[in-house]
mmCIF file of C-alpha atoms and ligand atoms in Angstrom:
data_model
loop_
_atom_site.group_PDB
_atom_site.id
_atom_site.type_symbol
_atom_site.label_atom_id
_atom_site.label_comp_id
_atom_site.label_asym_id
_atom_site.label_seq_id
_atom_site.Cartn_x
_atom_site.Cartn_y
_atom_site.Cartn_z
ATOM 1 C CA MET A 1 9.728 -65.848 -17.436
ATOM 2 C CA THR A 2 8.909 -62.865 -14.984
ATOM 3 C CA ASN A 3 11.217 -64.025 -12.430
ATOM 4 C CA THR A 4 14.252 -63.596 -15.158
ATOM 5 C CA PHE A 5 13.397 -60.442 -16.578
ATOM 6 C CA ALA A 6 11.769 -58.471 -12.974
ATOM 7 C CA PRO A 7 15.341 -57.902 -11.706
ATOM 8 C CA ARG A 8 16.460 -56.636 -14.912
ATOM 9 C CA ARG A 9 13.509 -53.583 -15.495
ATOM 10 C CA LEU A 10 13.997 -52.832 -11.754
ATOM 11 C CA ALA A 11 17.156 -52.223 -12.497
ATOM 12 C CA MET A 12 16.842 -50.116 -15.711
ATOM 13 C CA SER A 13 14.482 -48.004 -13.766
ATOM 14 C CA MET A 14 16.257 -47.272 -11.016
ATOM 15 C CA GLY A 15 19.026 -45.994 -13.251
ATOM 16 C CA GLY A 16 16.421 -43.701 -15.065
ATOM 17 C CA ILE A 17 15.611 -42.386 -11.184
ATOM 18 C CA THR A 18 19.350 -42.563 -10.332
ATOM 19 C CA VAL A 19 19.328 -39.793 -14.041
ATOM 20 C CA ALA A 20 16.967 -37.957 -13.249
ATOM 21 C CA LEU A 21 18.063 -37.368 -9.641
ATOM 22 C CA ALA A 22 21.667 -36.375 -11.039
ATOM 23 C CA MET A 23 19.759 -34.385 -13.090
ATOM 24 C CA LEU A 24 17.667 -32.582 -10.156
ATOM 25 C CA GLY A 25 20.850 -32.480 -8.049
ATOM 26 C CA ALA A 26 22.856 -30.844 -11.148
ATOM 27 C CA SER A 27 20.422 -28.076 -11.698
ATOM 28 C CA ALA A 28 19.337 -27.270 -8.003
ATOM 29 C CA GLN A 29 22.912 -26.806 -7.789
ATOM 30 C CA ALA A 30 22.986 -24.489 -10.582
ATOM 31 C CA ALA A 31 19.782 -21.747 -9.348
ATOM 32 C CA GLN A 32 21.275 -19.549 -7.516
ATOM 33 C CA THR A 33 18.520 -17.307 -5.433
ATOM 34 C CA VAL A 34 19.148 -13.781 -6.192
ATOM 35 C CA ASN A 35 17.561 -12.156 -3.201
ATOM 36 C CA LEU A 36 15.720 -8.610 -3.882
ATOM 37 C CA GLY A 37 14.745 -6.502 -0.784
ATOM 38 C CA HIS A 38 12.062 -2.789 -0.791
ATOM 39 C CA THR A 39 10.147 -1.015 1.623
ATOM 40 C CA LEU A 40 6.605 -1.041 0.245
ATOM 41 C CA SER A 41 3.850 -3.452 0.851
ATOM 42 C CA ASP A 42 3.078 -6.694 -1.722
ATOM 43 C CA THR A 43 0.732 -4.644 -3.714
ATOM 44 C CA SER A 44 2.984 -1.095 -4.135
ATOM 45 C CA HIS A 45 4.355 -0.151 -7.166
ATOM 46 C CA TYR A 46 7.933 -1.316 -6.498
ATOM 47 C CA SER A 47 6.454 -4.815 -6.444
ATOM 48 C CA VAL A 48 5.591 -4.797 -9.578
ATOM 49 C CA GLY A 49 8.643 -3.764 -10.390
ATOM 50 C CA ALA A 50 9.990 -7.200 -8.453
ATOM 51 C CA ASP A 51 7.788 -8.959 -10.240
ATOM 52 C CA ALA A 52 8.943 -8.223 -13.313
ATOM 53 C CA PHE A 53 11.999 -8.297 -12.113
ATOM 54 C CA LYS A 54 11.891 -12.228 -11.141
ATOM 55 C CA GLU A 55 10.396 -12.938 -14.476
ATOM 56 C CA THR A 56 12.720 -11.583 -16.787
ATOM 57 C CA LEU A 57 15.806 -12.468 -14.789
ATOM 58 C CA GLU A 58 14.082 -16.481 -14.043
ATOM 59 C CA ARG A 59 13.150 -16.594 -18.290
ATOM 60 C CA LEU A 60 16.921 -15.297 -19.504
ATOM 61 C CA SER A 61 17.958 -17.345 -17.880
ATOM 62 C CA ASP A 62 16.254 -20.062 -18.096
ATOM 63 C CA GLY A 63 15.810 -21.278 -14.523
ATOM 64 C CA GLU A 64 19.533 -20.340 -13.525
ATOM 65 C CA PHE A 65 18.679 -17.713 -10.678
ATOM 66 C CA LYS A 66 15.403 -17.791 -8.979
ATOM 67 C CA VAL A 67 14.552 -14.349 -7.254
ATOM 68 C CA VAL A 68 12.793 -14.202 -4.044
ATOM 69 C CA GLU A 69 11.183 -11.118 -2.644
ATOM 70 C CA HIS A 70 11.316 -9.706 0.596
ATOM 71 C CA ALA A 71 8.535 -6.407 1.136
ATOM 72 C CA SER A 72 7.512 -4.590 3.523
ATOM 73 C CA GLY A 73 11.036 -3.737 4.684
ATOM 74 C CA ALA A 74 11.827 -7.202 5.836
ATOM 75 C CA LEU A 75 15.357 -6.926 4.882
ATOM 76 C CA GLY A 76 15.238 -3.304 7.240
ATOM 77 C CA GLY A 77 14.828 0.236 5.417
ATOM 78 C CA GLU A 78 16.163 1.570 2.515
ATOM 79 C CA ARG A 79 19.163 2.750 3.929
ATOM 80 C CA ALA A 80 19.952 -1.176 5.517
ATOM 81 C CA MET A 81 19.450 -3.455 2.444
ATOM 82 C CA ILE A 82 22.000 -0.546 0.516
ATOM 83 C CA GLU A 83 24.622 -1.212 3.502
ATOM 84 C CA GLY A 84 23.270 -5.264 2.946
ATOM 85 C CA LEU A 85 24.426 -5.021 -0.962
ATOM 86 C CA GLN A 86 27.665 -3.520 0.091
ATOM 87 C CA ILE A 87 28.787 -6.711 2.167
ATOM 88 C CA GLY A 88 26.925 -9.056 -0.411
ATOM 89 C CA THR A 89 23.733 -10.058 2.381
ATOM 90 C CA VAL A 90 21.244 -8.408 -0.041
ATOM 91 C CA ASP A 91 21.688 -8.990 -3.523
ATOM 92 C CA VAL A 92 19.081 -6.099 -5.590
ATOM 93 C CA VAL A 93 17.425 -3.133 -3.896
ATOM 94 C CA ILE A 94 14.730 -1.302 -5.008
ATOM 95 C CA THR A 95 14.669 2.088 -2.824
ATOM 96 C CA SER A 96 14.240 5.816 -3.291
ATOM 97 C CA THR A 97 17.186 7.507 -3.522
ATOM 98 C CA GLY A 98 16.201 8.757 0.374
ATOM 99 C CA PRO A 99 19.503 7.327 1.721
ATOM 100 C CA LEU A 100 21.289 7.045 -1.240
ATOM 101 C CA GLY A 101 23.215 10.163 -0.967
ATOM 102 C CA ASN A 102 25.201 9.187 2.278
ATOM 103 C CA PHE A 103 26.556 6.076 -0.233
ATOM 104 C CA VAL A 104 26.965 8.232 -4.032
ATOM 105 C CA PRO A 105 26.885 11.756 -2.413
ATOM 106 C CA GLU A 106 26.772 12.714 -6.777
ATOM 107 C CA THR A 107 23.068 11.837 -6.325
ATOM 108 C CA TYR A 108 22.383 14.105 -4.304
ATOM 109 C CA VAL A 109 21.665 16.703 -6.719
ATOM 110 C CA LEU A 110 18.405 14.051 -7.895
ATOM 111 C CA ASP A 111 16.699 15.387 -4.479
ATOM 112 C CA LEU A 112 17.028 18.801 -4.993
ATOM 113 C CA PRO A 113 13.097 19.981 -4.328
ATOM 114 C CA PHE A 114 11.216 21.423 -7.720
ATOM 115 C CA LEU A 115 14.196 20.366 -9.706
ATOM 116 C CA PHE A 116 12.005 18.100 -12.803
ATOM 117 C CA LYS A 117 8.997 19.942 -13.550
ATOM 118 C CA ASP A 118 6.689 16.377 -14.676
ATOM 119 C CA TYR A 119 7.271 13.022 -15.285
ATOM 120 C CA GLU A 120 8.275 13.425 -18.499
ATOM 121 C CA GLN A 121 11.238 15.398 -18.203
ATOM 122 C CA ALA A 122 12.426 13.776 -14.902
ATOM 123 C CA ARG A 123 12.131 10.025 -17.372
ATOM 124 C CA CYS A 124 13.805 11.900 -19.801
ATOM 125 C CA VAL A 125 17.105 12.863 -17.483
ATOM 126 C CA LEU A 126 17.744 9.483 -16.088
ATOM 127 C CA ASP A 127 17.066 7.434 -19.273
ATOM 128 C CA GLY A 128 20.279 8.920 -21.195
ATOM 129 C CA ASP A 129 23.248 10.267 -20.483
ATOM 130 C CA ILE A 130 22.817 11.855 -16.301
ATOM 131 C CA GLY A 131 21.186 9.106 -15.995
ATOM 132 C CA GLN A 132 23.667 6.797 -16.540
ATOM 133 C CA GLN A 133 26.974 9.242 -15.197
ATOM 134 C CA LEU A 134 24.647 8.709 -11.965
ATOM 135 C CA LEU A 135 24.771 4.841 -12.242
ATOM 136 C CA ASP A 136 28.410 4.474 -12.961
ATOM 137 C CA LYS A 137 29.479 6.492 -9.834
ATOM 138 C CA MET A 138 27.713 3.752 -7.988
ATOM 139 C CA GLY A 139 30.585 1.418 -8.998
ATOM 140 C CA ASN A 140 32.704 3.816 -7.039
ATOM 141 C CA HIS A 141 31.066 3.377 -3.547
ATOM 142 C CA GLY A 142 30.312 -0.268 -3.543
ATOM 143 C CA LEU A 143 27.302 -0.855 -5.943
ATOM 144 C CA VAL A 144 25.789 -1.908 -8.969
ATOM 145 C CA GLY A 145 23.599 0.999 -10.728
ATOM 146 C CA LEU A 146 21.896 -1.453 -12.677
ATOM 147 C CA ALA A 147 18.462 1.061 -13.682
ATOM 148 C CA TRP A 148 16.849 4.102 -12.684
ATOM 149 C CA SER A 149 12.910 3.288 -11.545
ATOM 150 C CA GLU A 150 10.608 5.273 -9.577
ATOM 151 C CA ASN A 151 8.767 6.463 -6.767
ATOM 152 C CA GLY A 152 7.306 10.132 -7.579
ATOM 153 C CA PHE A 153 6.866 13.097 -7.236
ATOM 154 C CA ARG A 154 6.116 13.110 -3.367
ATOM 155 C CA HIS A 155 3.469 15.506 -1.582
ATOM 156 C CA MET A 156 2.122 16.168 1.988
ATOM 157 C CA THR A 157 0.158 14.424 4.320
ATOM 158 C CA ASN A 158 -0.478 15.468 8.271
ATOM 159 C CA SER A 159 -2.768 15.247 10.651
ATOM 160 C CA LYS A 160 -3.298 18.744 11.775
ATOM 161 C CA GLN A 161 -4.624 21.129 8.806
ATOM 162 C CA ALA A 162 -5.054 21.424 4.793
ATOM 163 C CA ILE A 163 -1.689 22.880 3.621
ATOM 164 C CA GLU A 164 -2.153 25.505 0.778
ATOM 165 C CA ALA A 165 0.837 27.134 1.407
ATOM 166 C CA PRO A 166 4.327 27.311 3.126
ATOM 167 C CA SER A 167 2.723 28.821 6.339
ATOM 168 C CA ASP A 168 0.670 26.879 7.052
ATOM 169 C CA ALA A 169 3.114 23.786 7.210
ATOM 170 C CA LYS A 170 5.172 26.169 9.669
ATOM 171 C CA GLY A 171 6.041 24.624 13.158
ATOM 172 C CA LEU A 172 4.592 21.093 11.748
ATOM 173 C CA LYS A 173 6.427 17.429 12.665
ATOM 174 C CA VAL A 174 7.592 16.485 9.917
ATOM 175 C CA ARG A 175 8.997 12.366 8.792
ATOM 176 C CA THR A 176 11.709 13.240 5.640
ATOM 177 C CA MET A 177 14.309 10.517 4.434
ATOM 178 C CA GLU A 178 17.322 10.707 6.128
ATOM 179 C CA ASN A 179 18.206 13.184 3.729
ATOM 180 C CA LYS A 180 20.021 16.143 4.072
ATOM 181 C CA VAL A 181 18.666 17.758 1.009
ATOM 182 C CA HIS A 182 15.597 16.924 1.712
ATOM 183 C CA MET A 183 15.996 18.357 5.497
ATOM 184 C CA GLU A 184 17.611 21.525 4.712
ATOM 185 C CA ALA A 185 14.635 21.725 1.983
ATOM 186 C CA PHE A 186 12.289 21.421 4.048
ATOM 187 C CA LYS A 187 14.051 23.768 7.030
ATOM 188 C CA GLN A 188 13.514 26.379 5.000
ATOM 189 C CA MET A 189 9.887 26.441 4.767
ATOM 190 C CA GLY A 190 9.744 26.000 8.513
ATOM 191 C CA VAL A 191 9.061 22.408 8.888
ATOM 192 C CA HIS A 192 10.546 20.686 11.416
ATOM 193 C CA PRO A 193 12.108 17.731 9.859
ATOM 194 C CA THR A 194 12.560 14.461 11.786
ATOM 195 C CA PRO A 195 14.497 12.079 9.730
ATOM 196 C CA MET A 196 13.419 8.303 10.058
ATOM 197 C CA ALA A 197 13.372 4.816 8.062
ATOM 198 C CA PHE A 198 10.786 3.884 6.823
ATOM 199 C CA PRO A 199 9.199 1.022 7.661
ATOM 200 C CA GLU A 200 8.835 3.144 11.334
ATOM 201 C CA VAL A 201 7.258 5.783 9.795
ATOM 202 C CA PHE A 202 3.125 4.447 10.078
ATOM 203 C CA THR A 203 3.730 3.950 13.390
ATOM 204 C CA ALA A 204 5.331 6.780 14.180
ATOM 205 C CA LEU A 205 2.189 8.842 12.432
ATOM 206 C CA GLN A 206 -0.055 7.038 14.336
ATOM 207 C CA GLN A 207 2.112 7.329 17.842
ATOM 208 C CA GLY A 208 1.858 10.972 17.022
ATOM 209 C CA THR A 209 5.470 11.040 17.185
ATOM 210 C CA VAL A 210 4.954 13.377 14.119
ATOM 211 C CA ASP A 211 2.408 14.965 12.410
ATOM 212 C CA GLY A 212 3.025 14.839 9.240
ATOM 213 C CA GLN A 213 5.126 12.628 6.142
ATOM 214 C CA GLU A 214 5.866 13.416 2.756
ATOM 215 C CA ASN A 215 5.613 10.973 -0.279
ATOM 216 C CA PRO A 216 4.408 10.497 -3.079
ATOM 217 C CA ILE A 217 0.787 9.243 -4.466
ATOM 218 C CA THR A 218 2.474 5.547 -4.976
ATOM 219 C CA VAL A 219 3.214 5.094 -0.948
ATOM 220 C CA ILE A 220 0.603 6.929 0.822
ATOM 221 C CA VAL A 221 -1.626 4.339 -1.402
ATOM 222 C CA ALA A 222 0.736 1.161 -0.974
ATOM 223 C CA THR A 223 1.442 1.771 2.500
ATOM 224 C CA LYS A 224 -3.164 3.134 3.794
ATOM 225 C CA PHE A 225 -1.098 6.477 5.408
ATOM 226 C CA TRP A 226 -5.106 7.689 5.289
ATOM 227 C CA GLU A 227 -5.759 5.496 8.324
ATOM 228 C CA VAL A 228 -3.220 7.707 10.507
ATOM 229 C CA GLN A 229 -2.864 11.032 7.770
ATOM 230 C CA ASP A 230 -6.422 13.205 7.500
ATOM 231 C CA HIS A 231 -5.040 16.106 5.174
ATOM 232 C CA LEU A 232 -2.768 15.727 1.681
ATOM 233 C CA SER A 233 -1.720 18.313 -0.641
ATOM 234 C CA LEU A 234 -0.094 17.808 -3.942
ATOM 235 C CA THR A 235 2.636 19.853 -3.567
ATOM 236 C CA GLY A 236 4.718 17.691 -5.904
ATOM 237 C CA HIS A 237 7.293 19.207 -4.130
ATOM 238 C CA VAL A 238 10.604 16.706 -5.234
ATOM 239 C CA TYR A 239 10.060 13.964 -8.183
ATOM 240 C CA SER A 240 11.741 10.765 -5.832
ATOM 241 C CA PRO A 241 13.599 8.231 -7.984
ATOM 242 C CA ALA A 242 14.181 5.015 -7.488
ATOM 243 C CA ALA A 243 17.071 2.947 -8.088
ATOM 244 C CA VAL A 244 17.527 -0.416 -8.673
ATOM 245 C CA LEU A 245 20.696 -2.094 -7.327
ATOM 246 C CA GLY A 246 22.623 -5.004 -6.922
ATOM 247 C CA SER A 247 25.448 -6.272 -5.045
ATOM 248 C CA PRO A 248 29.099 -5.856 -6.050
ATOM 249 C CA VAL A 249 29.252 -9.229 -4.192
ATOM 250 C CA LEU A 250 27.201 -11.012 -6.827
ATOM 251 C CA LEU A 251 27.497 -8.787 -9.838
ATOM 252 C CA ASP A 252 31.160 -9.154 -10.256
ATOM 253 C CA GLY A 253 31.051 -12.595 -10.029
ATOM 254 C CA LEU A 254 29.050 -12.990 -12.757
ATOM 255 C CA ASN A 255 29.859 -12.765 -16.867
ATOM 256 C CA GLU A 256 29.034 -11.109 -19.621
ATOM 257 C CA GLU A 257 25.208 -12.797 -20.610
ATOM 258 C CA GLN A 258 24.279 -13.231 -16.330
ATOM 259 C CA ARG A 259 25.035 -9.463 -16.321
ATOM 260 C CA GLY A 260 23.059 -8.748 -19.330
ATOM 261 C CA TRP A 261 20.020 -10.678 -18.294
ATOM 262 C CA PHE A 262 19.911 -8.119 -14.459
ATOM 263 C CA GLN A 263 20.386 -5.281 -17.067
ATOM 264 C CA GLU A 264 17.131 -6.792 -18.995
ATOM 265 C CA ALA A 265 15.256 -7.855 -15.809
ATOM 266 C CA ALA A 266 15.500 -4.430 -14.204
ATOM 267 C CA ALA A 267 14.866 -2.520 -17.661
ATOM 268 C CA ALA A 268 11.708 -4.124 -16.968
ATOM 269 C CA SER A 269 11.118 -3.609 -13.466
ATOM 270 C CA VAL A 270 11.495 -0.170 -14.678
ATOM 271 C CA GLU A 271 9.145 -0.246 -17.182
ATOM 272 C CA ALA A 272 6.588 -1.899 -14.845
ATOM 273 C CA THR A 273 7.118 0.159 -12.300
ATOM 274 C CA ARG A 274 6.383 3.148 -14.173
ATOM 275 C CA GLU A 275 3.387 2.180 -15.653
ATOM 276 C CA GLU A 276 1.984 1.840 -12.124
ATOM 277 C CA VAL A 277 3.417 5.571 -11.005
ATOM 278 C CA SER A 278 1.697 6.701 -13.890
ATOM 279 C CA ARG A 279 -1.847 4.774 -13.413
ATOM 280 C CA LEU A 280 -2.058 6.144 -9.875
ATOM 281 C CA GLU A 281 -1.652 9.110 -10.579
ATOM 282 C CA THR A 282 -4.668 9.156 -12.658
ATOM 283 C CA ASP A 283 -6.549 6.547 -10.319
ATOM 284 C CA GLY A 284 -4.900 7.611 -6.834
ATOM 285 C CA VAL A 285 -6.826 10.498 -5.607
ATOM 286 C CA ALA A 286 -10.362 9.125 -5.633
ATOM 287 C CA LEU A 287 -8.819 6.177 -3.746
ATOM 288 C CA LEU A 288 -7.510 8.437 -1.322
ATOM 289 C CA ARG A 289 -10.218 10.572 -1.221
ATOM 290 C CA GLU A 290 -12.596 7.492 -1.083
ATOM 291 C CA ASN A 291 -10.769 6.851 2.429
ATOM 292 C CA GLY A 292 -11.501 9.477 3.655
ATOM 293 C CA MET A 293 -8.728 12.236 2.860
ATOM 294 C CA THR A 294 -9.259 15.950 2.327
ATOM 295 C CA VAL A 295 -7.006 16.578 -0.756
ATOM 296 C CA LYS A 296 -6.258 19.782 -1.773
ATOM 297 C CA THR A 297 -5.207 19.731 -5.867
ATOM 298 C CA ASP A 298 -4.508 22.878 -7.133
ATOM 299 C CA ILE A 299 -2.217 23.961 -4.891
ATOM 300 C CA ASP A 300 -0.227 27.777 -6.212
ATOM 301 C CA LYS A 301 3.215 26.044 -5.911
ATOM 302 C CA ALA A 302 5.390 29.096 -6.635
ATOM 303 C CA PRO A 303 5.464 30.582 -2.856
ATOM 304 C CA PHE A 304 6.980 26.635 -2.122
ATOM 305 C CA GLN A 305 9.327 27.082 -4.714
ATOM 306 C CA GLU A 306 10.961 30.320 -3.053
ATOM 307 C CA ALA A 307 10.752 29.063 0.325
ATOM 308 C CA VAL A 308 13.200 26.444 -0.673
ATOM 309 C CA LYS A 309 15.345 28.019 -2.426
ATOM 310 C CA PRO A 310 18.036 28.963 -0.058
ATOM 311 C CA ALA A 311 18.725 24.940 -0.418
ATOM 312 C CA TYR A 312 20.023 25.175 -3.808
ATOM 313 C CA LYS A 313 23.224 27.614 -2.909
ATOM 314 C CA ILE A 314 23.473 25.231 0.284
ATOM 315 C CA TYR A 315 23.853 22.285 -1.900
ATOM 316 C CA THR A 316 25.963 24.614 -4.419
ATOM 317 C CA ASP A 317 28.138 25.881 -2.246
ATOM 318 C CA GLN A 318 29.075 21.808 -0.789
ATOM 319 C CA TYR A 319 28.929 19.610 -4.243
ATOM 320 C CA GLY A 320 29.485 22.193 -6.699
ATOM 321 C CA SER A 321 26.663 23.483 -9.743
ATOM 322 C CA GLU A 322 28.285 20.231 -12.359
ATOM 323 C CA MET A 323 25.574 18.032 -12.073
ATOM 324 C CA LEU A 324 22.623 20.787 -11.977
ATOM 325 C CA ASP A 325 23.730 23.477 -15.122
ATOM 326 C CA LEU A 326 23.790 19.256 -16.722
ATOM 327 C CA ILE A 327 20.594 18.535 -15.959
ATOM 328 C CA ARG A 328 19.277 21.545 -16.645
ATOM 329 C CA ASP A 329 20.903 22.749 -19.323
ATOM 330 C CA SER A 330 19.559 18.873 -21.055
ATOM 331 C CA ASP A 331 17.224 18.568 -24.139
ATOM 332 C CA CYS A 332 14.635 16.597 -22.033
HETATM 333 O O1 LIG B 401 10.837 4.108 -1.515
HETATM 334 O O2 LIG B 401 11.742 6.400 2.646
HETATM 335 C C1 LIG B 401 10.894 6.766 1.880
HETATM 336 O O3 LIG B 401 9.741 7.644 2.006
HETATM 337 C C2 LIG B 401 10.712 6.362 0.724
HETATM 338 O O4 LIG B 401 9.439 7.160 -0.337
HETATM 339 C C3 LIG B 401 9.963 4.571 0.257
HETATM 340 O O5 LIG B 401 10.420 4.451 1.786
HETATM 341 C C4 LIG B 401 9.986 4.113 -0.710
#
């Protein structure tokens, strides 16, 4: 009896295995890998945002998309990653606007120093019509603008001396982003701007190739810049947005529902990132002091604002004042 039934049981269980394998094969084929890159460490506000993106996209798509996060510039600096989006070697990037104006000149307006007075105003402008217009422009330059996220207000650090007025910064060699609006503003301040991709900055500071750099508290914390910089001045000279960008090579091939999942994932990423930026605005300075940085918090911004003023004229001479006026006249 046993012998009679054994082959049948074996056949049945093998059938089950075949079905299971076939299902596994189908879902393995359907799961599409989404490579997401950014330049900051895996403890940074960008990683908090990347985690939220991954969790949301994988949940909404029920596993149809699988997000692989590449932090710490593993896929290159921000300029290289944006180029990667255009040709489809990277799928999603969280980037500052540092090199973005080289691709989408309309975004340069956001890089003007002292444009936004606080987080509330910046977030309001970027979440409204103006922000959407700028995201839409990315479509003309081989990119998909998914959402405006956040890096934070930028402050100056250096290894030479405490900066309280623009005259203290005069003659310093400061790494800037590869952004001509930022570079012009620093030139006006008497600083020698040295543009450089972010993954090279820590070593450049360590080796003394440059004296200083400027970044939000978020980035200074995530990169442990206290190891190579003694002085921080809360100059807040420019708000630094981040953009969540997608590759048209991937996104143009998706249906409306799938595209919607990417939008929702980007929105979740922004929310999580902004929360982390706000948290570090409150807790970050104490942490930097604990790690040995001297922090000047009570900076009079007026002389800095005055020093960088000519950068506005240089900008409007080249790009007009339409976007700038829109931002200035907005209800935010
Ligand atoms: O986007 O290059 C920079 O200084 C940026 O703030 C950094 O890569 C995060």
